[in-house]
Amino acid sequence: AGDGRRQRVHVRQRVDEVMDLCDLRRKARRKLIGSLSKGYRQRVGIADAILARPDVAILDEPTIGLDPHQVITIRQLLAQLRGRMTTIISSHILPEIELSCDRVIIINNGRVVAIGTPAELRREFVSERSYVMEVSGDAGSLSSLLSERFQGLKVNADEIPGEDGFRKVTLRSELPEDLSEALLAAAVTAKDFRVRSLFRREPTLEDVFLAA
């Protein structure tokens, strides 16, 4: 009888711990699960999955269909699980995977085509460096100028200028070195152009997925 009592106390303590971890205390004993919002139902599902302290928890699309506030809440919950157990997330929402996961596995038709950290996968599958320049002036002249100075540079200036005359021009290079400073210097010293900004665009997991 004593062992059974201790076990019940242990179970209640664990339930309380998981409810606090998943921020379910406010809804406890007041609502049926079916009447909860989708975000809270997701949290209940995660609480159920981790209640028994598994070594591995597998979560399928934990943020799908949630509003932005609920997505942030689930993302914070997943961050709290780091170090407590191995969490495997299956999802097509690649920005969420990039924010939540340390390692990524890409599967195509049941076959693993890529595995590694997001940084490793970028280096392996995306050879181009991409830059975005916000500039006013004749886009054709800018394209010719930069293409002549930087061998193999691809310039996409198809975006229509805004009311202030500025447009975003995408520049792509397969050269391994960072061309940010050189591109900026070439643009600002040329006549008939005004440069408002330039930044290097890091490849996303969506870029890696398509390449893989």
mmCIF file of N, CA and C in Angstrom, residues 112-200:
data_model
loop_
_atom_site.group_PDB
_atom_site.id
_atom_site.type_symbol
_atom_site.label_atom_id
_atom_site.label_comp_id
_atom_site.label_asym_id
_atom_site.label_seq_id
_atom_site.Cartn_x
_atom_site.Cartn_y
_atom_site.Cartn_z
ATOM 1 N N VAL A 112 16.764 9.337 -47.351
ATOM 2 C CA VAL A 112 17.478 10.468 -46.755
ATOM 3 C C VAL A 112 18.420 11.061 -47.790
ATOM 4 N N VAL A 113 18.217 12.353 -48.115
ATOM 5 C CA VAL A 113 19.059 13.005 -49.118
ATOM 6 C C VAL A 113 20.001 14.024 -48.491
ATOM 7 N N ALA A 114 19.779 14.378 -47.227
ATOM 8 C CA ALA A 114 20.668 15.338 -46.571
ATOM 9 C C ALA A 114 20.504 15.218 -45.069
ATOM 10 N N ILE A 115 21.622 15.389 -44.360
ATOM 11 C CA ILE A 115 21.578 15.370 -42.900
ATOM 12 C C ILE A 115 22.723 16.225 -42.372
ATOM 13 N N GLY A 116 22.441 17.036 -41.361
ATOM 14 C CA GLY A 116 23.476 17.886 -40.778
ATOM 15 C C GLY A 116 22.857 19.086 -40.088
ATOM 16 N N THR A 117 23.705 19.954 -39.570
ATOM 17 C CA THR A 117 23.208 21.198 -38.996
ATOM 18 C C THR A 117 22.777 22.117 -40.134
ATOM 19 N N PRO A 118 21.916 23.110 -39.858
ATOM 20 C CA PRO A 118 21.539 24.039 -40.925
ATOM 21 C C PRO A 118 22.743 24.685 -41.608
ATOM 22 N N ALA A 119 23.760 25.054 -40.834
ATOM 23 C CA ALA A 119 24.951 25.677 -41.428
ATOM 24 C C ALA A 119 25.689 24.705 -42.340
ATOM 25 N N GLU A 120 25.813 23.442 -41.931
ATOM 26 C CA GLU A 120 26.484 22.439 -42.752
ATOM 27 C C GLU A 120 25.733 22.210 -44.058
ATOM 28 N N LEU A 121 24.406 22.173 -43.984
ATOM 29 C CA LEU A 121 23.613 21.930 -45.188
ATOM 30 C C LEU A 121 23.695 23.110 -46.155
ATOM 31 N N ARG A 122 23.766 24.318 -45.623
ATOM 32 C CA ARG A 122 23.936 25.488 -46.504
ATOM 33 C C ARG A 122 25.242 25.378 -47.283
ATOM 34 N N ARG A 123 26.311 25.050 -46.572
ATOM 35 C CA ARG A 123 27.614 24.946 -47.244
ATOM 36 C C ARG A 123 27.624 23.823 -48.277
ATOM 37 N N GLU A 124 26.916 22.727 -47.991
ATOM 38 C CA GLU A 124 26.956 21.559 -48.878
ATOM 39 C C GLU A 124 26.115 21.740 -50.135
ATOM 40 N N PHE A 125 24.948 22.386 -50.003
ATOM 41 C CA PHE A 125 23.992 22.366 -51.104
ATOM 42 C C PHE A 125 23.800 23.708 -51.812
ATOM 43 N N VAL A 126 24.189 24.804 -51.197
ATOM 44 C CA VAL A 126 23.970 26.115 -51.813
ATOM 45 C C VAL A 126 25.331 26.740 -52.111
ATOM 46 N N SER A 127 25.692 26.759 -53.373
ATOM 47 C CA SER A 127 27.011 27.270 -53.760
ATOM 48 C C SER A 127 26.999 28.776 -53.991
ATOM 49 N N GLU A 128 25.847 29.335 -54.351
ATOM 50 C CA GLU A 128 25.773 30.756 -54.650
ATOM 51 C C GLU A 128 25.705 31.604 -53.382
ATOM 52 N N ARG A 129 26.345 32.777 -53.462
ATOM 53 C CA ARG A 129 26.137 33.807 -52.454
ATOM 54 C C ARG A 129 25.159 34.815 -53.033
ATOM 55 N N SER A 130 24.225 35.241 -52.220
ATOM 56 C CA SER A 130 23.170 36.132 -52.700
ATOM 57 C C SER A 130 23.208 37.444 -51.922
ATOM 58 N N TYR A 131 23.028 38.547 -52.659
ATOM 59 C CA TYR A 131 23.032 39.882 -52.064
ATOM 60 C C TYR A 131 21.796 40.640 -52.558
ATOM 61 N N VAL A 132 21.297 41.525 -51.729
ATOM 62 C CA VAL A 132 20.157 42.363 -52.110
ATOM 63 C C VAL A 132 20.574 43.819 -51.940
ATOM 64 N N MET A 133 20.486 44.576 -53.034
ATOM 65 C CA MET A 133 20.847 45.994 -53.022
ATOM 66 C C MET A 133 19.600 46.821 -53.280
ATOM 67 N N GLU A 134 19.388 47.847 -52.472
ATOM 68 C CA GLU A 134 18.272 48.763 -52.675
ATOM 69 C C GLU A 134 18.839 50.018 -53.326
ATOM 70 N N VAL A 135 18.417 50.291 -54.567
ATOM 71 C CA VAL A 135 19.092 51.311 -55.365
ATOM 72 C C VAL A 135 18.081 52.041 -56.246
ATOM 73 N N SER A 136 18.388 53.292 -56.547
ATOM 74 C CA SER A 136 17.602 54.042 -57.528
ATOM 75 C C SER A 136 18.508 54.356 -58.713
ATOM 76 N N GLY A 137 17.915 54.507 -59.881
ATOM 77 C CA GLY A 137 18.691 54.742 -61.100
ATOM 78 C C GLY A 137 18.343 53.712 -62.153
ATOM 79 N N ASP A 138 18.987 53.801 -63.291
ATOM 80 C CA ASP A 138 18.700 52.898 -64.398
ATOM 81 C C ASP A 138 19.209 51.491 -64.088
ATOM 82 N N ALA A 139 18.291 50.540 -63.971
ATOM 83 C CA ALA A 139 18.656 49.181 -63.584
ATOM 84 C C ALA A 139 19.513 48.501 -64.645
ATOM 85 N N GLY A 140 19.241 48.779 -65.898
ATOM 86 C CA GLY A 140 20.026 48.157 -66.967
ATOM 87 C C GLY A 140 21.482 48.568 -66.910
ATOM 88 N N SER A 141 21.731 49.852 -66.666
ATOM 89 C CA SER A 141 23.112 50.338 -66.566
ATOM 90 C C SER A 141 23.814 49.736 -65.363
ATOM 91 N N LEU A 142 23.088 49.644 -64.249
ATOM 92 C CA LEU A 142 23.680 49.042 -63.051
ATOM 93 C C LEU A 142 24.034 47.587 -63.302
ATOM 94 N N SER A 143 23.143 46.864 -63.989
ATOM 95 C CA SER A 143 23.403 45.460 -64.301
ATOM 96 C C SER A 143 24.657 45.309 -65.153
ATOM 97 N N SER A 144 24.787 46.148 -66.169
ATOM 98 C CA SER A 144 25.962 46.083 -67.041
ATOM 99 C C SER A 144 27.239 46.405 -66.270
ATOM 100 N N LEU A 145 27.162 47.445 -65.434
ATOM 101 C CA LEU A 145 28.334 47.865 -64.665
ATOM 102 C C LEU A 145 28.829 46.750 -63.755
ATOM 103 N N LEU A 146 27.938 46.161 -62.989
ATOM 104 C CA LEU A 146 28.353 45.144 -62.027
ATOM 105 C C LEU A 146 28.763 43.847 -62.716
ATOM 106 N N SER A 147 28.079 43.491 -63.799
ATOM 107 C CA SER A 147 28.426 42.261 -64.520
ATOM 108 C C SER A 147 29.807 42.344 -65.133
ATOM 109 N N GLU A 148 30.185 43.555 -65.585
ATOM 110 C CA GLU A 148 31.508 43.733 -66.164
ATOM 111 C C GLU A 148 32.607 43.664 -65.104
ATOM 112 N N ARG A 149 32.331 44.195 -63.935
ATOM 113 C CA ARG A 149 33.354 44.254 -62.889
ATOM 114 C C ARG A 149 33.498 42.939 -62.127
ATOM 115 N N PHE A 150 32.417 42.163 -62.054
ATOM 116 C CA PHE A 150 32.449 40.936 -61.252
ATOM 117 C C PHE A 150 32.066 39.758 -62.146
ATOM 118 N N GLN A 151 33.060 38.955 -62.464
ATOM 119 C CA GLN A 151 32.871 37.842 -63.394
ATOM 120 C C GLN A 151 31.862 36.836 -62.848
ATOM 121 N N GLY A 152 30.900 36.474 -63.674
ATOM 122 C CA GLY A 152 29.911 35.475 -63.299
ATOM 123 C C GLY A 152 28.796 35.991 -62.422
ATOM 124 N N LEU A 153 28.767 37.292 -62.138
ATOM 125 C CA LEU A 153 27.709 37.844 -61.287
ATOM 126 C C LEU A 153 26.386 37.882 -62.050
ATOM 127 N N LYS A 154 25.329 37.395 -61.414
ATOM 128 C CA LYS A 154 23.997 37.423 -62.007
ATOM 129 C C LYS A 154 23.198 38.536 -61.335
ATOM 130 N N VAL A 155 22.618 39.415 -62.153
ATOM 131 C CA VAL A 155 21.891 40.567 -61.628
ATOM 132 C C VAL A 155 20.430 40.457 -62.032
ATOM 133 N N ASN A 156 19.532 40.487 -61.036
ATOM 134 C CA ASN A 156 18.095 40.451 -61.299
ATOM 135 C C ASN A 156 17.506 41.774 -60.818
ATOM 136 N N ALA A 157 17.144 42.626 -61.778
ATOM 137 C CA ALA A 157 16.613 43.951 -61.454
ATOM 138 C C ALA A 157 15.191 44.104 -61.981
ATOM 139 N N ASP A 158 14.405 43.046 -61.893
ATOM 140 C CA ASP A 158 13.061 43.054 -62.470
ATOM 141 C C ASP A 158 12.033 43.779 -61.602
ATOM 142 N N GLU A 159 12.347 43.990 -60.343
ATOM 143 C CA GLU A 159 11.365 44.620 -59.455
ATOM 144 C C GLU A 159 11.056 46.044 -59.898
ATOM 145 N N ILE A 160 9.794 46.412 -59.863
ATOM 146 C CA ILE A 160 9.370 47.762 -60.244
ATOM 147 C C ILE A 160 9.727 48.741 -59.139
ATOM 148 N N PRO A 161 10.303 49.902 -59.470
ATOM 149 C CA PRO A 161 10.650 50.888 -58.434
ATOM 150 C C PRO A 161 9.418 51.355 -57.674
ATOM 151 N N GLY A 162 9.614 51.700 -56.406
ATOM 152 C CA GLY A 162 8.533 52.248 -55.603
ATOM 153 C C GLY A 162 8.332 53.717 -55.899
ATOM 154 N N GLU A 163 7.437 54.341 -55.148
ATOM 155 C CA GLU A 163 7.143 55.753 -55.360
ATOM 156 C C GLU A 163 8.359 56.644 -55.151
ATOM 157 N N ASP A 164 9.286 56.191 -54.311
ATOM 158 C CA ASP A 164 10.497 56.984 -54.052
ATOM 159 C C ASP A 164 11.604 56.713 -55.065
ATOM 160 N N GLY A 165 11.326 55.831 -56.057
ATOM 161 C CA GLY A 165 12.306 55.552 -57.098
ATOM 162 C C GLY A 165 13.264 54.421 -56.785
ATOM 163 N N PHE A 166 13.219 53.869 -55.584
ATOM 164 C CA PHE A 166 14.144 52.785 -55.206
ATOM 165 C C PHE A 166 13.529 51.425 -55.510
ATOM 166 N N ARG A 167 14.385 50.491 -55.878
ATOM 167 C CA ARG A 167 13.979 49.116 -56.111
ATOM 168 C C ARG A 167 15.022 48.185 -55.493
ATOM 169 N N LYS A 168 14.611 46.928 -55.261
ATOM 170 C CA LYS A 168 15.549 45.926 -54.751
ATOM 171 C C LYS A 168 16.113 45.124 -55.921
ATOM 172 N N VAL A 169 17.426 45.053 -55.981
ATOM 173 C CA VAL A 169 18.130 44.311 -57.021
ATOM 174 C C VAL A 169 18.817 43.120 -56.365
ATOM 175 N N THR A 170 18.571 41.928 -56.890
ATOM 176 C CA THR A 170 19.181 40.717 -56.346
ATOM 177 C C THR A 170 20.437 40.379 -57.142
ATOM 178 N N LEU A 171 21.527 40.132 -56.445
ATOM 179 C CA LEU A 171 22.812 39.818 -57.055
ATOM 180 C C LEU A 171 23.249 38.435 -56.581
ATOM 181 N N ARG A 172 23.662 37.581 -57.511
ATOM 182 C CA ARG A 172 24.090 36.227 -57.143
ATOM 183 C C ARG A 172 25.472 35.945 -57.723
ATOM 184 N N SER A 173 26.313 35.357 -56.878
ATOM 185 C CA SER A 173 27.678 35.050 -57.294
ATOM 186 C C SER A 173 28.054 33.664 -56.793
ATOM 187 N N GLU A 174 28.790 32.918 -57.608
ATOM 188 C CA GLU A 174 29.274 31.606 -57.195
ATOM 189 C C GLU A 174 30.677 31.679 -56.604
ATOM 190 N N LEU A 175 31.235 32.881 -56.510
ATOM 191 C CA LEU A 175 32.539 33.043 -55.887
ATOM 192 C C LEU A 175 32.422 32.822 -54.386
ATOM 193 N N PRO A 176 33.383 32.122 -53.772
ATOM 194 C CA PRO A 176 33.267 31.809 -52.343
ATOM 195 C C PRO A 176 33.447 33.010 -51.430
ATOM 196 N N GLU A 177 34.194 34.038 -51.894
ATOM 197 C CA GLU A 177 34.456 35.170 -51.020
ATOM 198 C C GLU A 177 33.253 36.100 -50.922
ATOM 199 N N ASP A 178 33.212 36.844 -49.835
ATOM 200 C CA ASP A 178 32.136 37.801 -49.586
ATOM 201 C C ASP A 178 32.406 39.059 -50.419
ATOM 202 N N LEU A 179 31.471 39.387 -51.313
ATOM 203 C CA LEU A 179 31.637 40.542 -52.206
ATOM 204 C C LEU A 179 30.908 41.790 -51.705
ATOM 205 N N SER A 180 30.390 41.757 -50.495
ATOM 206 C CA SER A 180 29.542 42.851 -50.024
ATOM 207 C C SER A 180 30.214 44.209 -50.163
ATOM 208 N N GLU A 181 31.407 44.349 -49.616
ATOM 209 C CA GLU A 181 32.079 45.652 -49.628
ATOM 210 C C GLU A 181 32.427 46.070 -51.051
ATOM 211 N N ALA A 182 32.899 45.128 -51.879
ATOM 212 C CA ALA A 182 33.279 45.454 -53.248
ATOM 213 C C ALA A 182 32.069 45.871 -54.073
ATOM 214 N N LEU A 183 30.939 45.186 -53.897
ATOM 215 C CA LEU A 183 29.718 45.545 -54.611
ATOM 216 C C LEU A 183 29.236 46.927 -54.195
ATOM 217 N N LEU A 184 29.275 47.191 -52.910
ATOM 218 C CA LEU A 184 28.828 48.493 -52.417
ATOM 219 C C LEU A 184 29.718 49.611 -52.942
ATOM 220 N N ALA A 185 31.030 49.383 -52.922
ATOM 221 C CA ALA A 185 31.963 50.403 -53.415
ATOM 222 C C ALA A 185 31.746 50.678 -54.893
ATOM 223 N N ALA A 186 31.530 49.628 -55.688
ATOM 224 C CA ALA A 186 31.322 49.800 -57.124
ATOM 225 C C ALA A 186 30.049 50.574 -57.406
ATOM 226 N N ALA A 187 29.005 50.326 -56.616
ATOM 227 C CA ALA A 187 27.713 50.977 -56.866
ATOM 228 C C ALA A 187 27.723 52.441 -56.429
ATOM 229 N N VAL A 188 28.301 52.720 -55.268
ATOM 230 C CA VAL A 188 28.225 54.092 -54.747
ATOM 231 C C VAL A 188 29.158 55.043 -55.488
ATOM 232 N N THR A 189 30.199 54.515 -56.130
ATOM 233 C CA THR A 189 31.116 55.383 -56.868
ATOM 234 C C THR A 189 30.669 55.607 -58.310
ATOM 235 N N ALA A 190 29.686 54.829 -58.765
ATOM 236 C CA ALA A 190 29.195 55.003 -60.138
ATOM 237 C C ALA A 190 28.251 56.202 -60.205
ATOM 238 N N LYS A 191 28.206 56.822 -61.356
ATOM 239 C CA LYS A 191 27.318 57.966 -61.550
ATOM 240 C C LYS A 191 25.881 57.484 -61.767
ATOM 241 N N ASP A 192 24.956 58.373 -61.474
ATOM 242 C CA ASP A 192 23.530 58.158 -61.756
ATOM 243 C C ASP A 192 22.884 57.065 -60.909
ATOM 244 N N PHE A 193 23.513 56.707 -59.794
ATOM 245 C CA PHE A 193 22.917 55.713 -58.909
ATOM 246 C C PHE A 193 22.934 56.226 -57.468
ATOM 247 N N ARG A 194 21.914 55.845 -56.742
ATOM 248 C CA ARG A 194 21.870 56.084 -55.298
ATOM 249 C C ARG A 194 21.603 54.761 -54.604
ATOM 250 N N VAL A 195 22.480 54.403 -53.680
ATOM 251 C CA VAL A 195 22.353 53.134 -52.963
ATOM 252 C C VAL A 195 21.859 53.409 -51.546
ATOM 253 N N ARG A 196 20.766 52.763 -51.168
ATOM 254 C CA ARG A 196 20.215 52.961 -49.829
ATOM 255 C C ARG A 196 20.623 51.846 -48.875
ATOM 256 N N SER A 197 20.788 50.651 -49.381
ATOM 257 C CA SER A 197 21.183 49.541 -48.500
ATOM 258 C C SER A 197 21.747 48.395 -49.326
ATOM 259 N N LEU A 198 22.532 47.559 -48.669
ATOM 260 C CA LEU A 198 23.043 46.326 -49.266
ATOM 261 C C LEU A 198 23.220 45.316 -48.150
ATOM 262 N N PHE A 199 22.681 44.114 -48.334
ATOM 263 C CA PHE A 199 22.925 43.074 -47.336
ATOM 264 C C PHE A 199 23.077 41.727 -48.034
ATOM 265 N N ARG A 200 23.829 40.864 -47.364
ATOM 266 C CA ARG A 200 24.018 39.513 -47.888
ATOM 267 C C ARG A 200 22.899 38.625 -47.361
#
